[in-house]
CSV table of C-alpha atoms in Angstrom, one decimal:
chain,number,residue,atom,x,y,z
E,1,UNK,CA,-41.2,173.6,104.2
E,2,UNK,CA,-43.7,173.5,107.0
E,3,UNK,CA,-45.9,170.5,107.4
E,4,UNK,CA,-49.6,171.1,106.6
E,5,UNK,CA,-51.4,172.0,109.8
E,6,UNK,CA,-54.9,171.9,108.4
E,7,UNK,CA,-56.8,170.7,105.4
E,8,UNK,CA,-59.7,173.2,105.8
E,9,UNK,CA,-60.0,176.9,106.5
E,10,UNK,CA,-63.4,178.6,107.2
E,11,UNK,CA,-62.7,182.0,105.6
E,12,UNK,CA,-65.2,183.4,103.2
E,13,UNK,CA,-64.3,183.9,99.5
E,14,UNK,CA,-64.6,187.7,100.1
E,15,UNK,CA,-61.8,187.5,102.7
E,16,UNK,CA,-59.5,185.8,100.2
E,17,UNK,CA,-60.4,186.2,96.6
E,18,UNK,CA,-62.5,189.4,96.3
E,19,UNK,CA,-61.9,191.7,99.3
E,20,UNK,CA,-63.1,194.7,97.3
E,21,UNK,CA,-66.8,193.5,97.2
E,22,UNK,CA,-69.0,191.3,99.4
E,23,UNK,CA,-71.0,190.0,96.5
E,24,UNK,CA,-69.7,187.1,94.5
E,25,UNK,CA,-71.8,188.0,91.5
E,26,UNK,CA,-70.2,191.4,91.3
E,27,UNK,CA,-66.7,189.8,91.6
E,28,UNK,CA,-67.5,187.5,88.7
E,29,UNK,CA,-69.1,190.2,86.5
E,30,UNK,CA,-66.2,192.6,87.2
E,31,UNK,CA,-63.6,190.0,86.2
E,32,UNK,CA,-65.6,189.3,83.0
E,33,UNK,CA,-65.6,192.9,82.0
E,34,UNK,CA,-62.0,193.6,82.9
E,35,UNK,CA,-60.5,190.5,81.2
E,36,UNK,CA,-62.3,190.9,77.9
E,37,UNK,CA,-60.2,193.9,76.5
E,38,UNK,CA,-56.9,192.3,77.5
E,39,UNK,CA,-57.9,188.9,75.9
E,40,UNK,CA,-59.1,190.7,72.8
E,41,UNK,CA,-55.8,192.6,72.5
E,42,UNK,CA,-53.8,189.5,72.9
E,43,UNK,CA,-55.5,187.4,70.3
E,44,UNK,CA,-55.8,190.3,67.9
E,45,UNK,CA,-52.0,190.5,67.9
E,46,UNK,CA,-51.6,186.7,67.7
E,47,UNK,CA,-53.9,186.3,64.7
E,48,UNK,CA,-52.5,189.3,62.9
E,49,UNK,CA,-48.9,188.0,63.4
E,50,UNK,CA,-50.0,184.6,62.1
E,51,UNK,CA,-51.5,186.3,59.0
E,52,UNK,CA,-48.3,188.3,58.3
E,53,UNK,CA,-46.2,185.1,58.5
E,54,UNK,CA,-48.1,183.6,55.6
E,55,UNK,CA,-46.5,186.2,53.3
E,56,UNK,CA,-49.6,186.7,51.2
E,57,UNK,CA,-52.2,189.4,50.8
E,58,UNK,CA,-55.3,188.3,52.8
E,59,UNK,CA,-58.5,188.0,50.9
E,60,UNK,CA,-61.9,189.1,52.2
E,61,UNK,CA,-62.6,185.5,53.3
E,62,UNK,CA,-59.3,185.3,55.1
E,63,UNK,CA,-60.1,188.5,57.0
E,64,UNK,CA,-63.6,187.3,57.9
E,65,UNK,CA,-62.1,184.0,59.1
E,66,UNK,CA,-59.5,185.9,61.2
E,67,UNK,CA,-62.1,188.1,62.9
E,68,UNK,CA,-64.2,185.0,63.8
E,69,UNK,CA,-61.1,183.3,65.1
E,70,UNK,CA,-60.1,186.3,67.2
E,71,UNK,CA,-63.6,186.4,68.8
E,72,UNK,CA,-63.8,182.7,69.5
E,73,UNK,CA,-60.3,182.6,71.0
E,74,UNK,CA,-61.1,185.7,73.1
E,75,UNK,CA,-64.2,184.0,74.3
E,76,UNK,CA,-62.1,181.0,75.3
E,77,UNK,CA,-59.6,183.0,77.4
E,78,UNK,CA,-62.3,185.2,79.0
E,79,UNK,CA,-64.2,182.1,79.9
E,80,UNK,CA,-61.2,180.6,81.6
E,81,UNK,CA,-60.7,183.8,83.6
E,82,UNK,CA,-64.1,184.7,84.9
E,83,UNK,CA,-65.5,181.1,85.5
E,84,UNK,CA,-62.5,180.4,87.8
E,85,UNK,CA,-63.9,183.0,90.3
E,86,UNK,CA,-67.4,181.7,89.6
E,87,UNK,CA,-66.6,178.1,90.5
E,88,UNK,CA,-64.3,179.1,93.4
E,89,UNK,CA,-67.1,181.1,95.0
E,90,UNK,CA,-69.7,178.5,94.2
E,91,UNK,CA,-67.7,175.6,95.8
E,92,UNK,CA,-66.9,177.7,98.9
E,93,UNK,CA,-70.5,178.6,99.4
E,94,UNK,CA,-71.5,174.9,99.0
E,95,UNK,CA,-68.9,173.5,101.4
E,96,UNK,CA,-68.7,176.4,103.9
E,97,UNK,CA,-65.0,176.8,103.6
E,98,UNK,CA,-61.8,176.1,101.6
E,99,UNK,CA,-60.1,172.8,101.2
E,100,UNK,CA,-56.5,172.8,99.9
E,101,UNK,CA,-57.9,171.4,96.6
E,102,UNK,CA,-60.8,173.9,96.4
E,103,UNK,CA,-58.7,177.1,96.7
E,104,UNK,CA,-57.6,176.9,93.1
E,105,UNK,CA,-57.2,173.4,91.6
E,106,UNK,CA,-60.7,172.1,91.5
E,107,UNK,CA,-62.3,175.5,90.4
E,108,UNK,CA,-59.6,175.7,87.7
E,109,UNK,CA,-60.4,172.2,86.5
E,110,UNK,CA,-64.0,173.2,86.0
E,111,UNK,CA,-63.2,176.6,84.5
E,112,UNK,CA,-60.4,175.3,82.2
E,113,UNK,CA,-62.6,172.5,80.8
E,114,UNK,CA,-65.5,175.0,80.2
E,115,UNK,CA,-63.0,177.3,78.4
E,116,UNK,CA,-61.3,174.7,76.1
E,117,UNK,CA,-64.7,173.5,74.9
E,118,UNK,CA,-65.3,177.1,73.6
E,119,UNK,CA,-62.0,177.1,71.6
E,120,UNK,CA,-61.6,175.8,68.1
E,121,UNK,CA,-60.5,172.1,68.0
E,122,UNK,CA,-57.5,172.9,65.8
E,123,UNK,CA,-56.0,175.2,68.5
E,124,UNK,CA,-56.6,172.9,71.4
E,125,UNK,CA,-53.4,170.9,70.8
E,126,UNK,CA,-51.3,174.0,70.6
E,127,UNK,CA,-52.7,175.3,73.9
E,128,UNK,CA,-52.4,172.0,75.6
E,129,UNK,CA,-48.7,171.7,74.7
E,130,UNK,CA,-48.0,175.3,75.9
E,131,UNK,CA,-49.6,174.8,79.4
E,132,UNK,CA,-48.0,171.3,79.6
E,133,UNK,CA,-44.6,172.9,79.1
E,134,UNK,CA,-45.1,175.4,81.9
E,135,UNK,CA,-46.8,172.9,84.2
E,136,UNK,CA,-43.9,170.4,83.8
E,137,UNK,CA,-41.5,173.1,85.0
E,138,UNK,CA,-43.9,174.0,87.8
E,139,UNK,CA,-44.3,170.4,89.0
E,140,UNK,CA,-40.6,170.0,89.1
E,141,UNK,CA,-40.2,173.1,91.2
E,142,UNK,CA,-42.9,171.8,93.5
E,143,UNK,CA,-41.0,168.5,93.9
E,144,UNK,CA,-37.7,170.3,94.4
E,145,UNK,CA,-39.2,172.5,97.1
E,146,UNK,CA,-40.3,169.4,98.9
E,147,UNK,CA,-36.9,167.8,98.6
E,148,UNK,CA,-38.1,165.0,96.4
E,149,UNK,CA,-35.8,165.8,93.5
E,150,UNK,CA,-32.7,167.9,92.9
E,151,UNK,CA,-31.7,169.9,89.8
E,152,UNK,CA,-28.4,169.1,88.1
E,153,UNK,CA,-26.3,171.6,86.1
E,154,UNK,CA,-27.3,171.7,82.5
E,155,UNK,CA,-30.2,169.3,83.1
E,156,UNK,CA,-32.1,171.1,80.4
E,157,UNK,CA,-29.5,170.0,77.9
E,158,UNK,CA,-30.1,166.4,78.8
E,159,UNK,CA,-33.9,166.9,78.3
E,160,UNK,CA,-33.3,168.6,75.0
E,161,UNK,CA,-30.7,166.0,73.8
E,162,UNK,CA,-32.7,162.9,74.5
E,163,UNK,CA,-35.9,164.5,73.0
E,164,UNK,CA,-34.3,165.9,69.8
E,165,UNK,CA,-32.5,162.6,69.2
E,166,UNK,CA,-35.8,160.7,69.0
E,167,UNK,CA,-37.3,163.4,66.7
E,168,UNK,CA,-34.2,163.3,64.4
E,169,UNK,CA,-34.4,159.5,64.3
E,170,UNK,CA,-38.0,159.8,63.1
E,171,UNK,CA,-36.9,162.5,60.6
E,172,UNK,CA,-34.3,160.1,59.1
E,173,UNK,CA,-36.8,157.3,59.0
E,174,UNK,CA,-39.2,159.5,57.0
E,175,UNK,CA,-42.0,159.1,59.5
E,176,UNK,CA,-42.6,162.9,59.5
E,177,UNK,CA,-44.0,162.6,55.9
E,178,UNK,CA,-47.0,160.7,57.1
E,179,UNK,CA,-50.2,162.5,58.2
E,180,UNK,CA,-49.8,161.0,61.7
E,181,UNK,CA,-46.4,162.7,62.4
E,182,UNK,CA,-46.7,165.7,60.2
E,183,UNK,CA,-45.7,168.7,62.4
E,184,UNK,CA,-44.0,172.1,62.1
E,185,UNK,CA,-41.3,170.7,64.4
E,186,UNK,CA,-39.8,168.7,61.6
E,187,UNK,CA,-39.7,171.9,59.4
E,188,UNK,CA,-37.5,173.4,62.1
E,189,UNK,CA,-35.3,170.3,62.1
E,190,UNK,CA,-35.0,170.6,58.3
E,191,UNK,CA,-33.5,174.1,58.8
E,192,UNK,CA,-31.0,172.8,61.4
E,193,UNK,CA,-29.8,169.6,59.7
E,194,UNK,CA,-30.8,170.1,56.1
E,195,UNK,CA,-33.0,168.4,53.6
E,196,UNK,CA,-30.2,166.0,52.6
E,197,UNK,CA,-30.5,164.2,56.0
E,198,UNK,CA,-34.2,163.8,55.5
E,199,UNK,CA,-35.6,160.2,55.3
E,200,UNK,CA,-36.6,157.7,54.2
E,201,UNK,CA,-33.0,156.6,53.3
E,202,UNK,CA,-32.4,156.0,49.6
E,203,UNK,CA,-30.5,153.0,48.4
E,204,UNK,CA,-27.2,153.9,46.8
E,205,UNK,CA,-25.5,152.3,43.8
E,206,UNK,CA,-21.9,151.3,44.7
E,207,UNK,CA,-19.0,150.3,42.6
E,208,UNK,CA,-17.2,147.0,42.9
E,209,UNK,CA,-14.4,148.8,44.8
E,210,UNK,CA,-16.9,150.4,47.2
E,211,UNK,CA,-18.6,147.0,47.6
E,212,UNK,CA,-15.2,145.5,48.5
E,213,UNK,CA,-14.7,148.2,51.1
E,214,UNK,CA,-18.1,147.5,52.5
E,215,UNK,CA,-17.5,143.8,52.8
E,216,UNK,CA,-14.6,144.3,55.1
E,217,UNK,CA,-14.8,143.0,58.6
E,218,UNK,CA,-16.7,145.3,61.0
E,219,UNK,CA,-14.7,147.7,63.2
E,220,UNK,CA,-14.1,146.6,66.7
E,221,UNK,CA,-14.6,149.7,68.8
E,222,UNK,CA,-13.2,148.1,71.9
E,223,UNK,CA,-9.7,147.7,70.4
E,224,UNK,CA,-7.1,150.3,69.7
E,225,UNK,CA,-6.9,149.2,66.0
E,226,UNK,CA,-10.6,149.9,65.6
E,227,UNK,CA,-10.1,153.4,66.9
E,228,UNK,CA,-7.2,153.9,64.6
E,229,UNK,CA,-9.4,152.8,61.7
E,230,UNK,CA,-12.1,155.3,62.6
E,231,UNK,CA,-9.5,158.1,62.8
E,232,UNK,CA,-8.0,157.1,59.4
E,233,UNK,CA,-11.4,157.1,57.8
E,234,UNK,CA,-12.2,160.4,59.3
E,235,UNK,CA,-9.1,161.9,57.7
E,236,UNK,CA,-10.2,160.4,54.3
E,237,UNK,CA,-13.6,162.1,54.8
E,238,UNK,CA,-11.9,165.5,54.8
E,239,UNK,CA,-10.6,164.9,51.3
E,240,UNK,CA,-13.9,163.8,49.7
E,241,UNK,CA,-17.4,162.5,50.1
E,242,UNK,CA,-18.2,159.0,51.2
E,243,UNK,CA,-20.4,157.0,48.8
E,244,UNK,CA,-23.0,156.6,51.6
E,245,UNK,CA,-23.3,160.3,52.4
E,246,UNK,CA,-26.5,161.8,50.9
E,247,UNK,CA,-24.9,165.2,50.2
E,248,UNK,CA,-23.1,166.0,46.9
E,249,UNK,CA,-20.2,168.1,48.2
E,250,UNK,CA,-17.2,167.0,50.2
E,251,UNK,CA,-17.9,166.1,53.8
E,252,UNK,CA,-15.7,168.9,55.1
E,253,UNK,CA,-17.5,171.5,53.0
E,254,UNK,CA,-20.9,170.0,54.0
E,255,UNK,CA,-20.0,170.2,57.8
E,256,UNK,CA,-18.5,173.6,57.8
E,257,UNK,CA,-21.1,175.3,55.7
E,258,UNK,CA,-23.8,173.4,57.6
E,259,UNK,CA,-22.6,175.1,60.8
E,260,UNK,CA,-21.8,178.6,59.3
E,261,UNK,CA,-25.3,179.2,57.8
E,262,UNK,CA,-27.2,178.6,61.1
E,263,UNK,CA,-24.6,180.6,63.0
E,264,UNK,CA,-25.1,183.7,60.9
E,265,UNK,CA,-28.9,183.1,60.8
E,266,UNK,CA,-29.1,182.9,64.6
E,267,UNK,CA,-27.0,186.0,65.1
E,268,UNK,CA,-29.1,187.9,62.6
E,269,UNK,CA,-32.3,186.8,64.3
E,270,UNK,CA,-31.1,188.0,67.7
E,271,UNK,CA,-30.0,191.4,66.3
E,272,UNK,CA,-33.4,191.8,64.5
E,273,UNK,CA,-35.3,191.0,67.7
E,274,UNK,CA,-33.2,193.5,69.7
E,275,UNK,CA,-33.8,196.2,67.1
E,276,UNK,CA,-37.5,195.5,67.2
E,277,UNK,CA,-37.6,195.6,71.0
E,278,UNK,CA,-35.6,198.8,71.1
E,279,UNK,CA,-37.1,200.6,68.1
E,280,UNK,CA,-38.4,203.4,70.3
E,281,UNK,CA,-34.9,204.1,71.8
E,282,UNK,CA,-33.4,203.8,68.3
E,283,UNK,CA,-35.7,206.5,66.9
E,284,UNK,CA,-35.0,208.7,69.9
E,285,UNK,CA,-31.3,208.1,69.5
E,286,UNK,CA,-31.1,206.9,73.2
E,287,UNK,CA,-29.8,203.4,72.6
E,288,UNK,CA,-26.4,202.4,73.8
E,289,UNK,CA,-25.3,200.0,71.0
E,290,UNK,CA,-22.4,198.4,72.8
E,291,UNK,CA,-24.6,197.5,75.8
E,292,UNK,CA,-27.9,196.7,74.2
E,293,UNK,CA,-26.9,195.2,70.8
E,294,UNK,CA,-23.2,194.2,70.6
E,295,UNK,CA,-22.9,191.8,73.6
E,296,UNK,CA,-21.9,188.2,74.0
E,297,UNK,CA,-25.6,187.3,74.6
E,298,UNK,CA,-26.3,188.3,71.0
E,299,UNK,CA,-24.1,185.4,69.9
E,300,UNK,CA,-25.7,182.7,72.0
E,301,UNK,CA,-28.6,181.7,69.7
E,302,UNK,CA,-26.3,181.7,66.7
E,303,UNK,CA,-23.6,179.6,68.5
E,304,UNK,CA,-26.3,177.1,69.6
E,305,UNK,CA,-27.7,176.8,66.1
E,306,UNK,CA,-24.4,176.7,64.3
E,307,UNK,CA,-22.7,174.2,66.7
E,308,UNK,CA,-25.7,172.0,66.7
E,309,UNK,CA,-25.8,171.7,62.9
E,310,UNK,CA,-22.0,171.3,62.7
E,311,UNK,CA,-21.8,168.6,65.4
E,312,UNK,CA,-24.8,166.7,64.0
E,313,UNK,CA,-23.4,166.6,60.4
E,314,UNK,CA,-19.8,165.9,61.5
E,315,UNK,CA,-21.0,163.0,63.6
E,316,UNK,CA,-23.3,161.6,60.9
E,317,UNK,CA,-20.5,161.7,58.3
E,318,UNK,CA,-18.0,160.2,60.7
E,319,UNK,CA,-20.4,157.3,61.4
E,320,UNK,CA,-21.1,156.7,57.7
E,321,UNK,CA,-17.3,156.7,57.0
E,322,UNK,CA,-16.7,154.3,59.9
E,323,UNK,CA,-19.3,151.7,59.2
E,324,UNK,CA,-19.5,152.0,55.3
E,325,UNK,CA,-23.3,152.4,55.3
E,326,UNK,CA,-26.0,154.8,56.3
E,327,UNK,CA,-28.5,154.2,58.9
E,328,UNK,CA,-31.3,156.2,60.5
E,329,UNK,CA,-30.1,155.1,63.9
E,330,UNK,CA,-27.0,157.3,63.4
E,331,UNK,CA,-29.3,160.2,64.2
E,332,UNK,CA,-29.5,159.1,67.9
E,333,UNK,CA,-25.8,159.5,68.8
E,334,UNK,CA,-25.5,162.5,66.4
E,335,UNK,CA,-28.4,164.2,68.1
E,336,UNK,CA,-27.1,163.4,71.6
E,337,UNK,CA,-23.6,164.8,70.7
E,338,UNK,CA,-24.9,167.9,69.0
E,339,UNK,CA,-27.1,168.7,72.0
E,340,UNK,CA,-23.9,169.8,73.8
E,341,UNK,CA,-24.4,173.1,72.0
E,342,UNK,CA,-27.5,173.7,74.1
E,343,UNK,CA,-25.2,175.1,76.8
E,344,UNK,CA,-24.9,178.2,74.7
E,345,UNK,CA,-28.7,178.8,74.8
E,346,UNK,CA,-29.9,176.9,77.9
E,347,UNK,CA,-33.6,177.7,77.7
E,348,UNK,CA,-35.8,175.4,79.7
E,349,UNK,CA,-38.9,176.5,77.7
E,350,UNK,CA,-37.3,175.3,74.5
E,351,UNK,CA,-36.1,172.0,76.1
E,352,UNK,CA,-39.6,171.2,77.5
E,353,UNK,CA,-41.3,172.2,74.2
E,354,UNK,CA,-39.1,169.7,72.3
E,355,UNK,CA,-39.8,167.1,74.9
E,356,UNK,CA,-43.5,167.5,74.6
E,357,UNK,CA,-43.4,167.5,70.9
E,358,UNK,CA,-41.4,164.2,71.0
E,359,UNK,CA,-44.0,162.7,73.4
E,360,UNK,CA,-46.9,163.9,71.2
E,361,UNK,CA,-45.3,162.4,68.1
E,362,UNK,CA,-44.5,159.0,69.8
E,363,UNK,CA,-48.1,158.9,71.1
E,364,UNK,CA,-49.5,159.5,67.6
E,365,UNK,CA,-47.2,156.8,66.1
E,366,UNK,CA,-48.3,154.4,68.9
E,367,UNK,CA,-52.0,155.0,68.1
E,368,UNK,CA,-51.4,154.4,64.4
E,369,UNK,CA,-49.6,151.1,65.0
E,370,UNK,CA,-52.1,150.2,67.8
E,371,UNK,CA,-49.4,150.0,70.5
E,372,UNK,CA,-51.4,152.4,72.7
E,373,UNK,CA,-55.2,153.0,72.8
E,374,UNK,CA,-56.7,156.2,71.4
E,375,UNK,CA,-58.0,158.4,74.2
E,376,UNK,CA,-60.9,160.6,73.1
E,377,UNK,CA,-60.6,164.2,74.5
E,378,UNK,CA,-57.0,163.6,75.7
E,379,UNK,CA,-55.9,167.0,74.6
E,380,UNK,CA,-58.7,168.7,76.5
E,381,UNK,CA,-57.9,166.7,79.6
E,382,UNK,CA,-54.2,167.6,79.4
E,383,UNK,CA,-55.0,171.3,79.0
E,384,UNK,CA,-57.5,171.1,81.9
E,385,UNK,CA,-55.2,169.4,84.4
E,386,UNK,CA,-52.1,171.4,83.4
E,387,UNK,CA,-53.9,174.8,83.7
E,388,UNK,CA,-55.4,173.8,87.1
E,389,UNK,CA,-51.8,173.0,88.2
E,390,UNK,CA,-50.7,176.5,87.2
E,391,UNK,CA,-53.6,178.2,88.9
E,392,UNK,CA,-52.9,176.2,92.1
E,393,UNK,CA,-49.2,177.1,92.0
E,394,UNK,CA,-49.9,180.8,91.3
E,395,UNK,CA,-52.2,181.1,94.3
E,396,UNK,CA,-50.9,178.5,96.9
E,397,UNK,CA,-47.2,178.0,95.9
E,398,UNK,CA,-46.3,181.1,93.9
E,399,UNK,CA,-42.5,180.5,94.2
E,400,UNK,CA,-42.8,177.4,92.0
E,401,UNK,CA,-44.6,179.2,89.1
E,402,UNK,CA,-42.7,180.7,86.1
E,403,UNK,CA,-42.6,184.5,86.5
E,404,UNK,CA,-43.9,185.2,83.0
E,405,UNK,CA,-47.1,183.1,83.8
E,406,UNK,CA,-47.5,184.9,87.1
E,407,UNK,CA,-47.5,188.2,85.2
E,408,UNK,CA,-50.0,186.7,82.8
E,409,UNK,CA,-52.4,185.8,85.6
E,410,UNK,CA,-52.0,189.3,86.9
E,411,UNK,CA,-52.8,190.9,83.6
E,412,UNK,CA,-55.8,188.6,82.7
E,413,UNK,CA,-57.4,189.2,86.0
E,414,UNK,CA,-57.5,193.0,85.6
E,415,UNK,CA,-54.8,193.4,88.3
E,416,UNK,CA,-56.9,191.4,90.8
E,417,UNK,CA,-54.3,188.7,91.3
E,418,UNK,CA,-52.1,190.9,93.5
E,419,UNK,CA,-55.1,192.0,95.5
E,420,UNK,CA,-56.0,188.5,96.8
E,421,UNK,CA,-55.5,188.2,100.6
E,422,UNK,CA,-53.6,185.0,100.8
E,423,UNK,CA,-52.4,185.1,104.4
E,424,UNK,CA,-55.1,182.7,105.6
E,425,UNK,CA,-53.7,180.1,103.3
E,426,UNK,CA,-50.6,179.8,105.5
E,427,UNK,CA,-52.7,177.3,107.5
E,428,UNK,CA,-52.1,174.8,104.8
E,429,UNK,CA,-48.3,174.9,105.5
E,430,UNK,CA,-46.9,176.5,102.3
E,431,UNK,CA,-46.0,179.9,103.7
E,432,UNK,CA,-48.3,181.3,101.0
E,433,UNK,CA,-48.6,184.9,102.3
E,434,UNK,CA,-44.9,185.6,102.5
E,435,UNK,CA,-44.1,183.8,99.3
E,436,UNK,CA,-46.7,185.8,97.4
E,437,UNK,CA,-45.3,189.1,98.7
E,438,UNK,CA,-41.8,188.0,97.7
E,439,UNK,CA,-42.9,187.2,94.2
E,440,UNK,CA,-44.9,190.4,93.9
E,441,UNK,CA,-41.9,192.5,95.1
E,442,UNK,CA,-39.5,190.6,92.7
E,443,UNK,CA,-41.7,191.2,89.7
E,444,UNK,CA,-42.4,194.8,90.8
E,445,UNK,CA,-46.2,194.3,91.0
E,446,UNK,CA,-47.6,197.2,92.9
E,447,UNK,CA,-51.1,197.9,94.1
E,448,UNK,CA,-51.7,201.1,92.4
E,449,UNK,CA,-55.3,201.4,93.5
E,450,UNK,CA,-57.3,199.7,96.4
E,451,UNK,CA,-59.8,198.7,93.8
E,452,UNK,CA,-59.2,196.7,90.6
E,453,UNK,CA,-60.6,197.5,87.2
E,454,UNK,CA,-64.4,197.1,87.0
E,455,UNK,CA,-64.5,196.3,90.7
E,456,UNK,CA,-68.3,196.9,90.9
E,457,UNK,CA,-67.8,197.5,94.6
E,458,UNK,CA,-70.7,200.0,94.9
E,459,UNK,CA,-73.2,197.9,93.1
């Protein structure tokens, strides 16, 4: 990567951000008009899908609340779009040029904060976690492009494993039942590992024989005899259920069925999604079933879910058999070992989502126990800084931005994003012009018209 040659460029905002009009007010108004239909369409689909997932007939009040939510969320996203150009042009006119920070980052800080204030407080946390997920990946790509870090094979499995282990530990402790940690993430964990593994742990009544077994000397894992004891106890686990295990069936049945159900569920979900995405081709009888439906990729989600549940339950039962007691801390090695299954479905988005959920939960627990101070407006600040990072990457360092988010910026801008003249930004040393063309070509983003939607060029 080239070293920055300048910190300032004296180009006008028309030469870079709105070459179709020489008036900044027209550029801002045009973006406002073109982004509104797209944002309205997006949030109409989001809210309707959320309504359908509740599995109940909506009342008149529910519909009224949904319409108001759609309008408010649309106003939020539109505000984030058009005020970016507003602040970018305003700052450029005040300073007389562009600094590396004023091309995208600072205008986006101002526009993102203005937008998140408009959105409902209940949705701010969800939005902050989403952009934090994408921004984390983007910052890593930036650091890797500069040679500061280096990616390792299956690194996303390490992120997923360490994060899910902490969440599973909290799940076994029963912390998820408090209002502080209550989150939909634990509902997903309940599907994977079952309700029987849910905490807090219950005290079990043991017989005199069981008590005698528990009073035996602890197993020395550093010796061969200790490993032999673990193996022997694992064989006994196949024949029955250990008194410390919370399930009622044999451990073998518990482990095998625990892996089979998520396996079939994951495969069914993948098939259902493929059918939904190819419904048009299915109706027209144009689909090639062996290429589109019955492929090895269809098994990936099911293999991940099934192996994760199987390995977690097998490890948990083995530890209970080995140490003759149950402990919430067993969730940590069980979670780490079961995360090996993530190699079947190595999705960085899922890994980062779990990581941020873990950090959010730990932060909430820390506030409750007064280990960390409560920061008013932290969610809004997180959203603001992460969104600004994404806007900066999309304009200045497009190779580092996730492709789906680049397409989103193109859509929300009314196809203006591909019309920016970013060649002058090469002066900052990031090879922005060529990188942008490469990304546009790879994503097949084509300038269909010299003017964007609602260009207002003649006004």
